[in-house]
Coordinates of C-alpha atoms and ligand atoms in Angstrom, one line a residue:
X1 CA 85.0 41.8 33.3
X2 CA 88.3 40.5 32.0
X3 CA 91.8 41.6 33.7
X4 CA 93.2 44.5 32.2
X5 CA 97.0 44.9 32.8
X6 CA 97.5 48.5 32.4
X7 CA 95.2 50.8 35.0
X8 CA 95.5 52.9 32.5
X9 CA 93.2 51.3 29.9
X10 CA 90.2 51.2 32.5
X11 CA 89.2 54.5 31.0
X12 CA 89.2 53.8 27.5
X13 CA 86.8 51.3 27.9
X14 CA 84.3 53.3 29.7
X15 CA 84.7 55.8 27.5
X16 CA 82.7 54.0 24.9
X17 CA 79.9 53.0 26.9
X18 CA 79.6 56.5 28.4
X19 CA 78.7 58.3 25.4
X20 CA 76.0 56.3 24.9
X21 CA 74.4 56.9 27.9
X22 CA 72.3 59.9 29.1
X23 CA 72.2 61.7 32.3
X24 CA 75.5 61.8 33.4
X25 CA 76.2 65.9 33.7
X26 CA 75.6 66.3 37.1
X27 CA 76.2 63.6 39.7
X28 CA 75.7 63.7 43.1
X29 CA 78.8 62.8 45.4
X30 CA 79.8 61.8 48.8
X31 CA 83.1 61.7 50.0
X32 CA 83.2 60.0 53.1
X33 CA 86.9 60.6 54.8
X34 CA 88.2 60.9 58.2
X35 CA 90.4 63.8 57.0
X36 CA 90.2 67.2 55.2
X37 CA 92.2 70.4 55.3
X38 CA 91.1 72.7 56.6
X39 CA 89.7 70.7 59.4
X40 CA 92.2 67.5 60.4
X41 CA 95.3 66.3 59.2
X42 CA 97.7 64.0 59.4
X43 CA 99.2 63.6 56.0
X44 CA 98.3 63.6 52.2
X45 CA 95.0 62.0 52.6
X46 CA 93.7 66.0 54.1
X47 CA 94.7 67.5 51.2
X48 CA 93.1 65.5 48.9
X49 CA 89.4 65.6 50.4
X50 CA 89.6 69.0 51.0
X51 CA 90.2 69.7 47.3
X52 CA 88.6 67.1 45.4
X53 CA 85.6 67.8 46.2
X54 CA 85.7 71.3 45.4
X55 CA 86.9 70.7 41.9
X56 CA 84.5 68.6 41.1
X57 CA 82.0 70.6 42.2
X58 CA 83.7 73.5 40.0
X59 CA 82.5 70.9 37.4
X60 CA 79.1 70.8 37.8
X61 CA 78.4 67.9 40.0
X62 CA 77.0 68.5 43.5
X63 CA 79.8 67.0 46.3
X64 CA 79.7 66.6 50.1
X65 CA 82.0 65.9 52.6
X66 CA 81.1 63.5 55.4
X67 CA 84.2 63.4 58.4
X68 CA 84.6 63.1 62.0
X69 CA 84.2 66.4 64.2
X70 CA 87.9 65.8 65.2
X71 CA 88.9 68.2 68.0
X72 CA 90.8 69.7 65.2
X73 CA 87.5 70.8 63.3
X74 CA 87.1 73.4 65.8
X75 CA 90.3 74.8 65.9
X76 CA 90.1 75.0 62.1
X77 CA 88.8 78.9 62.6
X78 CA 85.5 78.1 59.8
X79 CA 82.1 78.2 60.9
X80 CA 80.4 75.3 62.7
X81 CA 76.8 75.0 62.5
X82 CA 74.1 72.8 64.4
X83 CA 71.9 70.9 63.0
X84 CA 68.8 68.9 64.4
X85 CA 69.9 65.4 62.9
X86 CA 70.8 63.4 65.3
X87 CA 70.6 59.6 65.7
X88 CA 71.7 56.5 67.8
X89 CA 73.5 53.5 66.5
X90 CA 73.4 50.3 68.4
X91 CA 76.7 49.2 68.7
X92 CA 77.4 46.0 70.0
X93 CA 74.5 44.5 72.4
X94 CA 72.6 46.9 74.0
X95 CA 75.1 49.9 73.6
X96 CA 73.5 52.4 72.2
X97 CA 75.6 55.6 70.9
X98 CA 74.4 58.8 70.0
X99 CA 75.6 61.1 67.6
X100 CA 74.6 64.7 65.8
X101 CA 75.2 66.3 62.8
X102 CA 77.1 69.4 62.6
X103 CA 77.6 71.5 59.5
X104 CA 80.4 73.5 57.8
X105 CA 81.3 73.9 53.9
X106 CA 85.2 73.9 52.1
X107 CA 86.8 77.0 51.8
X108 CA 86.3 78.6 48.4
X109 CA 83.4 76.9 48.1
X110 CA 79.6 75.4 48.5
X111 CA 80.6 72.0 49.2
X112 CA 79.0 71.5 52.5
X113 CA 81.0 69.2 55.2
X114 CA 78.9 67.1 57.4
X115 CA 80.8 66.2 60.9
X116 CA 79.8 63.3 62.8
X117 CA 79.9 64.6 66.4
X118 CA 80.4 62.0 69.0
X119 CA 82.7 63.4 71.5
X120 CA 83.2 60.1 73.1
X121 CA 85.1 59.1 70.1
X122 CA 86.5 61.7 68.3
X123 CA 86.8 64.5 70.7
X124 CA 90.7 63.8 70.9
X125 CA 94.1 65.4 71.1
X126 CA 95.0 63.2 68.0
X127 CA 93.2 61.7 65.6
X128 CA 94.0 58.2 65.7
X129 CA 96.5 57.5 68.5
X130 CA 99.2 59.6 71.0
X131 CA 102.3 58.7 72.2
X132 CA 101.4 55.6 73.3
X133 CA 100.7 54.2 69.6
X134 CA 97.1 53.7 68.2
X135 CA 94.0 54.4 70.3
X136 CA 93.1 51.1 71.6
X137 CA 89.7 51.1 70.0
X138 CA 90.3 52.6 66.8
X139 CA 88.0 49.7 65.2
X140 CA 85.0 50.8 67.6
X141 CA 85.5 54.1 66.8
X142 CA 85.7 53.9 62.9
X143 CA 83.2 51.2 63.1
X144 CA 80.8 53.8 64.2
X145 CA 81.7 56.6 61.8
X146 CA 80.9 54.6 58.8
X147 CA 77.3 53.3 60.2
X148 CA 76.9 57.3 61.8
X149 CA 77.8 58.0 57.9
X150 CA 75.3 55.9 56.6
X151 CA 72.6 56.8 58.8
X152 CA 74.3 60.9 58.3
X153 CA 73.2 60.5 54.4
X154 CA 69.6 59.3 54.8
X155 CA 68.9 62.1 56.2
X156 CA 70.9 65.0 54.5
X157 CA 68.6 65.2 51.5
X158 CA 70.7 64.1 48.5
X159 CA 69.9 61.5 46.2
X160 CA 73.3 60.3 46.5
X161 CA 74.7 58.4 43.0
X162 CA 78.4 57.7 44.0
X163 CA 79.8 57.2 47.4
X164 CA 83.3 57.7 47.5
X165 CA 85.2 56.3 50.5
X166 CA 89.3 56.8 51.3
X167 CA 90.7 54.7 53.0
X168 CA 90.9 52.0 55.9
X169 CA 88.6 54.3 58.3
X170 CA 85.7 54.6 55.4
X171 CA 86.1 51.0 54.5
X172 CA 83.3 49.2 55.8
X173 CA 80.4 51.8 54.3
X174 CA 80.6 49.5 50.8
X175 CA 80.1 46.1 52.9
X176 CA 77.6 47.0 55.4
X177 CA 75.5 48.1 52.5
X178 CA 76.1 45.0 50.7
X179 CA 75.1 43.0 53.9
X180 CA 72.0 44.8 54.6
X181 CA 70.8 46.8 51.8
X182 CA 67.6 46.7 53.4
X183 CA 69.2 49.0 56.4
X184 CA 70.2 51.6 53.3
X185 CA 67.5 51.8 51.0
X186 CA 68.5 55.3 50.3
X187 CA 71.7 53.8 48.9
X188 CA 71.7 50.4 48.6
X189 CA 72.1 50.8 44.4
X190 CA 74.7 54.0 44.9
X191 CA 78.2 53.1 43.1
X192 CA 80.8 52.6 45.8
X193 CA 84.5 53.9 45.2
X194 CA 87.1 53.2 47.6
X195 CA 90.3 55.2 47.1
X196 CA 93.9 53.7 48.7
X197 CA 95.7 56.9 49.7
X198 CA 98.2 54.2 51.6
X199 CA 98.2 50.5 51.1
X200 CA 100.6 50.0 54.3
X201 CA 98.0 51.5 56.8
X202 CA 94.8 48.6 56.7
X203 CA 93.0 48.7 60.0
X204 CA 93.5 45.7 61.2
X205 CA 91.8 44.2 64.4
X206 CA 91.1 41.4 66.1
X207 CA 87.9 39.4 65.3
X208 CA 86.6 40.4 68.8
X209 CA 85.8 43.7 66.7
X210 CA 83.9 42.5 64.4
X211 CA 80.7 43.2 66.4
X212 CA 81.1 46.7 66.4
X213 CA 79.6 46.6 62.2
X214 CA 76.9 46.1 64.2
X215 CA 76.3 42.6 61.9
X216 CA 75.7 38.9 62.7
X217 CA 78.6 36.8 62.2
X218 CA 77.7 35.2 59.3
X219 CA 79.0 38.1 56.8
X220 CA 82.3 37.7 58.9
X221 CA 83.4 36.0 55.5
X222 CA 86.8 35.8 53.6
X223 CA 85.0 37.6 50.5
X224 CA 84.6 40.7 52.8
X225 CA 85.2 41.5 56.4
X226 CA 87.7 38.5 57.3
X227 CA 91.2 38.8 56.5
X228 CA 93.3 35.6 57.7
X229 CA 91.1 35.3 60.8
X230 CA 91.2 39.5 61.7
X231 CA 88.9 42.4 60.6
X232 CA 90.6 44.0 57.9
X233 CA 88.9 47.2 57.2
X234 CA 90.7 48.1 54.1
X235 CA 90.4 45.4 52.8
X236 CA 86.8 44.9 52.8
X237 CA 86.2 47.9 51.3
X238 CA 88.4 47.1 48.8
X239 CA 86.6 43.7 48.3
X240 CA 82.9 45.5 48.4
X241 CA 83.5 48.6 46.0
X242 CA 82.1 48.9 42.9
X243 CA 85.6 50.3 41.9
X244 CA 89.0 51.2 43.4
X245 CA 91.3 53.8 42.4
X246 CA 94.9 54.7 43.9
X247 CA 96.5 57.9 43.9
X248 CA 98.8 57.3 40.9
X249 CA 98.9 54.8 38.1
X250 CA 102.1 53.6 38.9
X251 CA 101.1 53.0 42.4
X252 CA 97.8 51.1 41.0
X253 CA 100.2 48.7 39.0
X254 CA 102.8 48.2 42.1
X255 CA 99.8 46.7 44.9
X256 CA 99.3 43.8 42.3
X257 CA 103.0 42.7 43.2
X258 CA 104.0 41.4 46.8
X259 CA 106.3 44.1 46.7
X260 CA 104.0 46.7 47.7
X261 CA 100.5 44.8 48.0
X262 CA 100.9 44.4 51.9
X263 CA 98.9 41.1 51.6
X264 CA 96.4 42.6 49.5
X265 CA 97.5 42.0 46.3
X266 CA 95.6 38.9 45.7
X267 CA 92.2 41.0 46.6
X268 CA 93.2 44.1 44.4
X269 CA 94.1 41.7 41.6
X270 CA 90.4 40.3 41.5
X271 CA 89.1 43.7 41.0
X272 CA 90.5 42.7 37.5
X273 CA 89.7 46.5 35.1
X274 CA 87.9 48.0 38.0
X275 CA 91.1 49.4 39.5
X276 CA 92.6 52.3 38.2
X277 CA 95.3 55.0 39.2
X278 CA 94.3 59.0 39.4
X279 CA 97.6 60.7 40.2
X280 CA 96.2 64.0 43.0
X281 CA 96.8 67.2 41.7
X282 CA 97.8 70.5 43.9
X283 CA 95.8 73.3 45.3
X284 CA 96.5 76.1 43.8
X285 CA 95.0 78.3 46.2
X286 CA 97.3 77.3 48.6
X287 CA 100.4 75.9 46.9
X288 CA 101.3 78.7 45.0
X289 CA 104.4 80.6 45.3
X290 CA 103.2 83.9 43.9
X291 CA 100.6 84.1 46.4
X292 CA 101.5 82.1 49.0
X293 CA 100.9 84.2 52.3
X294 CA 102.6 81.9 54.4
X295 CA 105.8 82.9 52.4
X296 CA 107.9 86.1 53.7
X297 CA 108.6 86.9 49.7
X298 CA 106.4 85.8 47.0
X299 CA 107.9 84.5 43.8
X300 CA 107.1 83.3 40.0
X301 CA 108.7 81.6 37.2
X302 CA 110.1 85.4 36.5
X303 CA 111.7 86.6 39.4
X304 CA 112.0 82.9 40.9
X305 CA 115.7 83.2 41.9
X306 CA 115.6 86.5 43.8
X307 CA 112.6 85.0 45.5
X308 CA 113.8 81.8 46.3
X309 CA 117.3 83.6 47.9
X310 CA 115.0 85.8 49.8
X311 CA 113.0 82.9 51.2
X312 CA 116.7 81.1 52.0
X313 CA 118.0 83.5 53.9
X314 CA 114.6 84.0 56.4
X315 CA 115.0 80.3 56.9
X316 CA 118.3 80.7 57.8
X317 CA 118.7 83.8 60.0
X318 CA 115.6 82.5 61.9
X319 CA 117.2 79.1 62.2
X320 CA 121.1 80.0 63.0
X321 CA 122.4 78.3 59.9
X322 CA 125.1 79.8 58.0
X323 CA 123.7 82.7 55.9
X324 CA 124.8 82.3 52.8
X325 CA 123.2 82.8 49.1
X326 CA 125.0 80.4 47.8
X327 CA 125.2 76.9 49.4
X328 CA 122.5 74.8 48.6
X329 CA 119.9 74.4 50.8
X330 CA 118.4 70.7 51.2
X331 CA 114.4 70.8 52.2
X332 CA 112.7 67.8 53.4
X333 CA 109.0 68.1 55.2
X334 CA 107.1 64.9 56.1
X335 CA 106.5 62.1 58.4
X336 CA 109.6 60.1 60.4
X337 CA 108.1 56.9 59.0
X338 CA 110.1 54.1 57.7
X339 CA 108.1 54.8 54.6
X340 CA 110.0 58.0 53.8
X341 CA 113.7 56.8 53.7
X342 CA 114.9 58.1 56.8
X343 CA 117.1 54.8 56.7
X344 CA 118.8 56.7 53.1
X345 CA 118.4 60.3 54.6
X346 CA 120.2 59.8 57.8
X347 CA 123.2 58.7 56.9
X348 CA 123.2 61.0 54.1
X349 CA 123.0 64.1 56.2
X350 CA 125.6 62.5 58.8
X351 CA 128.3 61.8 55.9
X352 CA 127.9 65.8 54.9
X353 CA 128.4 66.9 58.6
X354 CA 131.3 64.9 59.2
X355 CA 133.1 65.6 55.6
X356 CA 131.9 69.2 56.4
X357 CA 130.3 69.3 52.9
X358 CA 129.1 72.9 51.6
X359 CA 125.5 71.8 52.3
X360 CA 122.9 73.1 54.8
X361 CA 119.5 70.7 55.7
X362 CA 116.0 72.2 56.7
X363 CA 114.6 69.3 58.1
X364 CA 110.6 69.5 59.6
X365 CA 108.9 66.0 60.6
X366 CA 107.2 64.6 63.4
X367 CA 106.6 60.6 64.0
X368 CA 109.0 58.0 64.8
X369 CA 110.3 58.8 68.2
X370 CA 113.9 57.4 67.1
X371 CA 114.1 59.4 64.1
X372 CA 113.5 62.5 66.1
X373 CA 116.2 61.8 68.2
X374 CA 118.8 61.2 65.3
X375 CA 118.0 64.3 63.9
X376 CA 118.2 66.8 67.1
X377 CA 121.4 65.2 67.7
X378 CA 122.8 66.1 64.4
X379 CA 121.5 69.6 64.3
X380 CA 123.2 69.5 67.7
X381 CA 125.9 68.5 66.3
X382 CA 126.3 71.0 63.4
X383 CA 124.2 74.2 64.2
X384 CA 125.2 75.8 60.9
X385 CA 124.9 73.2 58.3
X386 CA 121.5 71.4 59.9
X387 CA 118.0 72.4 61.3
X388 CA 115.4 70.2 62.4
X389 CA 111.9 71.3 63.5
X390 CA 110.0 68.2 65.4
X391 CA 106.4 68.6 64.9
X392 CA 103.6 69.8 62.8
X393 CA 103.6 73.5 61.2
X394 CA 102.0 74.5 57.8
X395 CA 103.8 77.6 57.4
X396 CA 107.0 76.4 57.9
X397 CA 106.3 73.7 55.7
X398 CA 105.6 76.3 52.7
X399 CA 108.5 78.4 53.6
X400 CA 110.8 75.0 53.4
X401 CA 109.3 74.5 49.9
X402 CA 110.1 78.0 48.5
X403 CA 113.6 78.7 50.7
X404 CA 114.9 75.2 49.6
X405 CA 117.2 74.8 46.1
X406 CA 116.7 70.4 46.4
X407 CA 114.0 68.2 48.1
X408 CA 114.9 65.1 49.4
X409 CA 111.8 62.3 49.1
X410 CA 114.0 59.0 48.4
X411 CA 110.8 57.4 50.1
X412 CA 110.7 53.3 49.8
X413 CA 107.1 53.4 48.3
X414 CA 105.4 56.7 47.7
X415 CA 101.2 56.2 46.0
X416 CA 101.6 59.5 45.1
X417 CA 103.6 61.7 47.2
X418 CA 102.4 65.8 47.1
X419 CA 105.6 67.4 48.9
X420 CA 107.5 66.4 45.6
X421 CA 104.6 68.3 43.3
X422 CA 104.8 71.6 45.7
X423 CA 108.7 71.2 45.5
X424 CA 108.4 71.5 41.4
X425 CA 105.9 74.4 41.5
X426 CA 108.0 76.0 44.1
X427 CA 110.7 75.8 41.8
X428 CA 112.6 73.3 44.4
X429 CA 114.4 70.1 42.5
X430 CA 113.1 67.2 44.0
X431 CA 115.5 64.2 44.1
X432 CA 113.7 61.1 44.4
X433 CA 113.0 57.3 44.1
X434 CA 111.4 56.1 41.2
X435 CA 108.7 54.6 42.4
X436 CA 105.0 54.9 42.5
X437 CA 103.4 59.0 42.5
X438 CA 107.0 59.7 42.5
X439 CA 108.7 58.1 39.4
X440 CA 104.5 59.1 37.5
X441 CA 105.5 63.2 38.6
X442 CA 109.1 63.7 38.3
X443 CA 111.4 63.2 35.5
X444 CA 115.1 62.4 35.7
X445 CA 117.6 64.2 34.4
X446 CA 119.8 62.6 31.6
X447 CA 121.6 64.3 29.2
X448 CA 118.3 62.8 26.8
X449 CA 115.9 64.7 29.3
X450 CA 117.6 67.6 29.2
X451 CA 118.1 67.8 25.3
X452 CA 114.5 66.6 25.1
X453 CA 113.6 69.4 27.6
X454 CA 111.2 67.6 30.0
X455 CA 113.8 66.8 33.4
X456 CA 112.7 67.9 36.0
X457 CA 114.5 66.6 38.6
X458 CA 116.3 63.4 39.8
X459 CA 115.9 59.8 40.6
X460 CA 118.1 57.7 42.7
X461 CA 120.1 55.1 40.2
X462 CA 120.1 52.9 44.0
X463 CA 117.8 52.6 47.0
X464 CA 120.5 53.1 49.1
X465 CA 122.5 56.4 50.9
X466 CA 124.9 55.5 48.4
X467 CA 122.6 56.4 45.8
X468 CA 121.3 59.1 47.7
X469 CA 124.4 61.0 47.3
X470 CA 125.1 60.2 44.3
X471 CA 121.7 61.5 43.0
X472 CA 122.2 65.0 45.1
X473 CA 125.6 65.0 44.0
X474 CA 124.0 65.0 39.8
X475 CA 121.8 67.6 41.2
X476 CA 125.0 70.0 42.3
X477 CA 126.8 69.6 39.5
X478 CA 124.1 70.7 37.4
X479 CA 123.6 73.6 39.7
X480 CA 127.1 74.8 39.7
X481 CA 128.6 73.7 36.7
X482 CA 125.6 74.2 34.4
X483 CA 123.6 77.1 35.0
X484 CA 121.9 77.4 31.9
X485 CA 120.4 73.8 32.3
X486 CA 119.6 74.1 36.1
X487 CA 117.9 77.4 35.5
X488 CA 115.9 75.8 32.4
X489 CA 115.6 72.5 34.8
X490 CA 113.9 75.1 38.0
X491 CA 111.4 77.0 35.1
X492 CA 110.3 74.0 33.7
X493 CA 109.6 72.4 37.0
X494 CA 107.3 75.6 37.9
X495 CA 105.6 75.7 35.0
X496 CA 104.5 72.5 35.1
X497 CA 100.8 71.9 35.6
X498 CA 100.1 70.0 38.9
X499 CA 96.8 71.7 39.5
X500 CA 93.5 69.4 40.0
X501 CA 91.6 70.6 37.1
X502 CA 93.3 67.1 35.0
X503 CA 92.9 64.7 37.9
X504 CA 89.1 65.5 39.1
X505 CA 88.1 65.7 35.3
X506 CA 89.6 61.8 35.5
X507 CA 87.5 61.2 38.6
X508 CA 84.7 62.8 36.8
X509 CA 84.4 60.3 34.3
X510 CA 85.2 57.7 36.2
X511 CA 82.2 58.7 38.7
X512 CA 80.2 59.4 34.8
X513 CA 81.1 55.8 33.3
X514 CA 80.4 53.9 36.6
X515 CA 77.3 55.1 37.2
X516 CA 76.0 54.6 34.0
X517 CA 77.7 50.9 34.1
X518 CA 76.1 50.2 37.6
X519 CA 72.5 51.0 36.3
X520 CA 72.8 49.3 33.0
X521 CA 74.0 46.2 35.2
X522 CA 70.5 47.3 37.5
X523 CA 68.4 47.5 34.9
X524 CA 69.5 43.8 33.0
Ligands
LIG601 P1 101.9 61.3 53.3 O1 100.4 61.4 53.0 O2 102.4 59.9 53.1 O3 102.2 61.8 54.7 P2 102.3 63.2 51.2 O4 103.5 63.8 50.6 O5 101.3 62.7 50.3 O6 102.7 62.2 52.3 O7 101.6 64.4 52.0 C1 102.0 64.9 53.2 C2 101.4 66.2 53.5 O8 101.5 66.5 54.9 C3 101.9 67.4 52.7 O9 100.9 68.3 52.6 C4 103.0 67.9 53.7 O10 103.4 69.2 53.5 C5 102.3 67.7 55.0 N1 103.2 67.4 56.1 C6 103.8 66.3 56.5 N2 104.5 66.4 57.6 C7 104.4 67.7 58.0 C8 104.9 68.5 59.1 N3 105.6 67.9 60.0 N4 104.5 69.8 59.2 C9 103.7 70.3 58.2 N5 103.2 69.6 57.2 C10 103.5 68.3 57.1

């Protein structure tokens, strides 16, 4: 297959190929994942395999969910069931590890979710490290989930036709079928998908892990397993995959460059046409502002700005900032990485404190312990004007979304980025970089976007706190000098349609096209 520039055009050519070939109605899918709301979660990668499969399945096609039974699973509050699968997987030597199957299904829905129990490995506080940084064997442990996973779907009953791994801890399931499709017969011929929810996080070991794949050293090879001497699990699953697929077309285009590739952009570019970029829709049935239970007042495009004040002054009474309808409320929600800016935010926030600006910051993030410290000093600092929550809460997270006039995202990459898409349907302007999911989701506002009637919110003009400020400083003037604009800007933010019925259809016929593609490829 020739290189095609544009992820974009991927689909066009499979289009033709599909329609002449039968059969493709109802597929039968695996997601393999280490995490899915409801039952663990770190970051955007949850949200995604929690809802995916459930629209697709609202399709037609029959899904499953294969994951770790995280400690988290239990504390989900959803029905855990036995089963009597259980098997052994010989890990390096004579080590023999058992596992069992348990079973539970998404909310909403008949997509069952098959949990690899091993409580050796995965019955932890965290899911892949505490505060002393990455559990040391991380490559063991994720070693094992993709063989348990593989030996999990041999005996689930499903005549599986697409297995769709995300990212670095699902990695090795397209390789160790390709090295021993004898070990798989059930799906040595299934197409392989491996989604990059985040290029920056790989799984990289040292060699001395190789042995937990359980395979001789000979497939320790730079075409698959070996990356400049290490195990790279991303990247062999990248490398073995029928396809990949990123979490926004931008994104897709951005790993070819050195820029964002991490190293890998010389392996994603010889996937050539068989990369592509899905942006990830919403779930509506829990990012929805009119009936959001997590909120203290629900809200719509109708009655948004009564709502929204309501929801502004519950954050603020119950946080000790100024109460006041008026002064714009800053949201951000998300990890302290480096990833997210903090290096733009920080200074930003520290400028308005000290020039007493008229703006308050609701601030909830958990990660980088220095971060952390930065922002508890500076709601120290300024009780009124800034509040940070450290940690991990849903609820407040929602009510940050809908209490919030701006959300601040100036993150240095972004593949797609889903606090911006529940900032627009929450009727909260997002101010952002434009770069990957983020620059594909929101539109800046120039006085041609605004005449044109498609802004939606802001990009930074400079990666920089400079061009932080600038951008929230557009975004203020609009909202206090132009009302009209900034109340058309917040309806046509809400009523734009984020949900995942567009982006599973595009997985659809991806899953459609490759099939079809794989077994014409079989058959020849
Ligand atoms: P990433 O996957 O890079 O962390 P995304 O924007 O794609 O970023 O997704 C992050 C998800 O995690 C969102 O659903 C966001 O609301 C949630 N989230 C991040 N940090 C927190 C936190 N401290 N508390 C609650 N939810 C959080």
């Amino acid at each position: 297959m020739g290189s095609i520039k544009s992820p974009g055009l991927l689909l066009t050519s499979f289009r033709r190929q599909k329609l002449a070939l039968p059969g493709y109605e109802s597929l039968n899918i695996v997601y393999l994942t280490s995490e899915a709301v409801p039952f663990a979660k770190t970051g955007g990668l949850a949200d995604v395999c929690g809802t995916l499969p459930r629209e697709v399945a609202a399709l037609g096609h029959q899904c499953a969910v294969i994951m770790p039974a995280f400690r988290s699973v239990y504390r989900a509050g959803i029905q855990i069931e036995t089963t009597d699968i259980s098997f052994a997987i010989p890990m390096s030597g004579k080590k023999l590890i058992g596992g069992r199957l348990l079973k539970s299904k998404l909310p909403d829905s008949n997509v069952p979710v098959w949990l690899i129990d091993q409580p050796q490995y995965f019955d932890r506080e965290s899911l892949y490290g505490d505060s002393l940084g990455d559990y040391p064997d991380n490559a063991e442990r994720f070693a094992f989930f993709c063989r348990a996973a593989l030996a999990a779907i041999a005996r689930i009953d499903m005549n599986v036709d697409v297995l769709h791994c995300n990212d670095w801890q699902t990695g090795l399931v397209p390789a160790l079928i390709q090295a021993t499709p004898q070990r798989y017969p059930d799906v040595n011929d299934t197409t392989t998908i491996m989604t990059i929810h985040n290029m920056a996080y790989q799984g990289q070991f040292p060699a001395q892990a190789f042995p937990w794949t359980g395979l001789d050293w000979d497939h320790f090879t730079h075409e698959t397993f070996e990356y400049y001497g290490q195990l790279n699990f991303l990247k062999t699953g990248i490398a073995s995959a029928d396809y990949v697929t990123t979490v926004s077309p931008r994104y897709a285009m951005e790993i070819r460059t050195p820029q964002h590739g991490c190293g890998l952009e010389g392996v994603i570019e010889s996937k050539g046409g068989r990369l592509m970029g899905i942006i990830n829709g919403i779930d509506e049935t829990i990012w929805n502002p009119a009936t959001d239970v997590k909120l203290p007042v629900q809200f719509d495009q109708s009655d948004w700005e009564a709502g929204k004040v309501a929801n502004k002054r519950s954050l603020q009474s119950e946080f000790g900032l100024e109460v006041s309808d008026d002064v714009p409320m800053i949201g951000l929600v998300g990890r302290l990485a480096e990833q997210k800016g903090w290096d733009l935010i920080l200074p930003v926030i520290r400028l308005h404190v000290e020039e007493a600006r008229p703006t308050q910051w609701m601030i909830l993030g958990s990660g980088d312990k220095r971060i952390e410290d930065d922002l508890a000093s500076l709601a120290e600092q300024a009780p009124h004007q800034v509040a940070a929550h450290i940690g991990f809460h849903d609820a407040l997270a929602h009510r940050i979304e809908a209490g919030s006039d701006l959300f601040v995202m100036p993150s240095h990459y972004e593949p797609c980025g889903l606090n911006q898409l529940y900032s627009l349907r929450y009727g909260t302007i997002p101010v952002v970089t434009a770069t990957g999911g983020l620059a594909d989701t929101v539109v800046d506002t120039t006085p041609e976007t605004l005449a044109n009637e498609t802004a939606t919110g802001f990009h930074l003009h400079a990666n920089s706190p400079f061009g932080l400020d600038q951008a929230l400083g557009r975004a203020l003037q609009l909202r206090y000098h132009e009302k009209k604009s900034w109340n058309n800007l917040v309806r046509r933010a809400m009523a734009a349609d984020w949900s995942w019925r567009k982006s599973a259809s595009q997985y659809v016929e991806l899953y459609a096209n490759a099939t079809s593609l794989n077994e014409n490829s079989l058959k020849k």
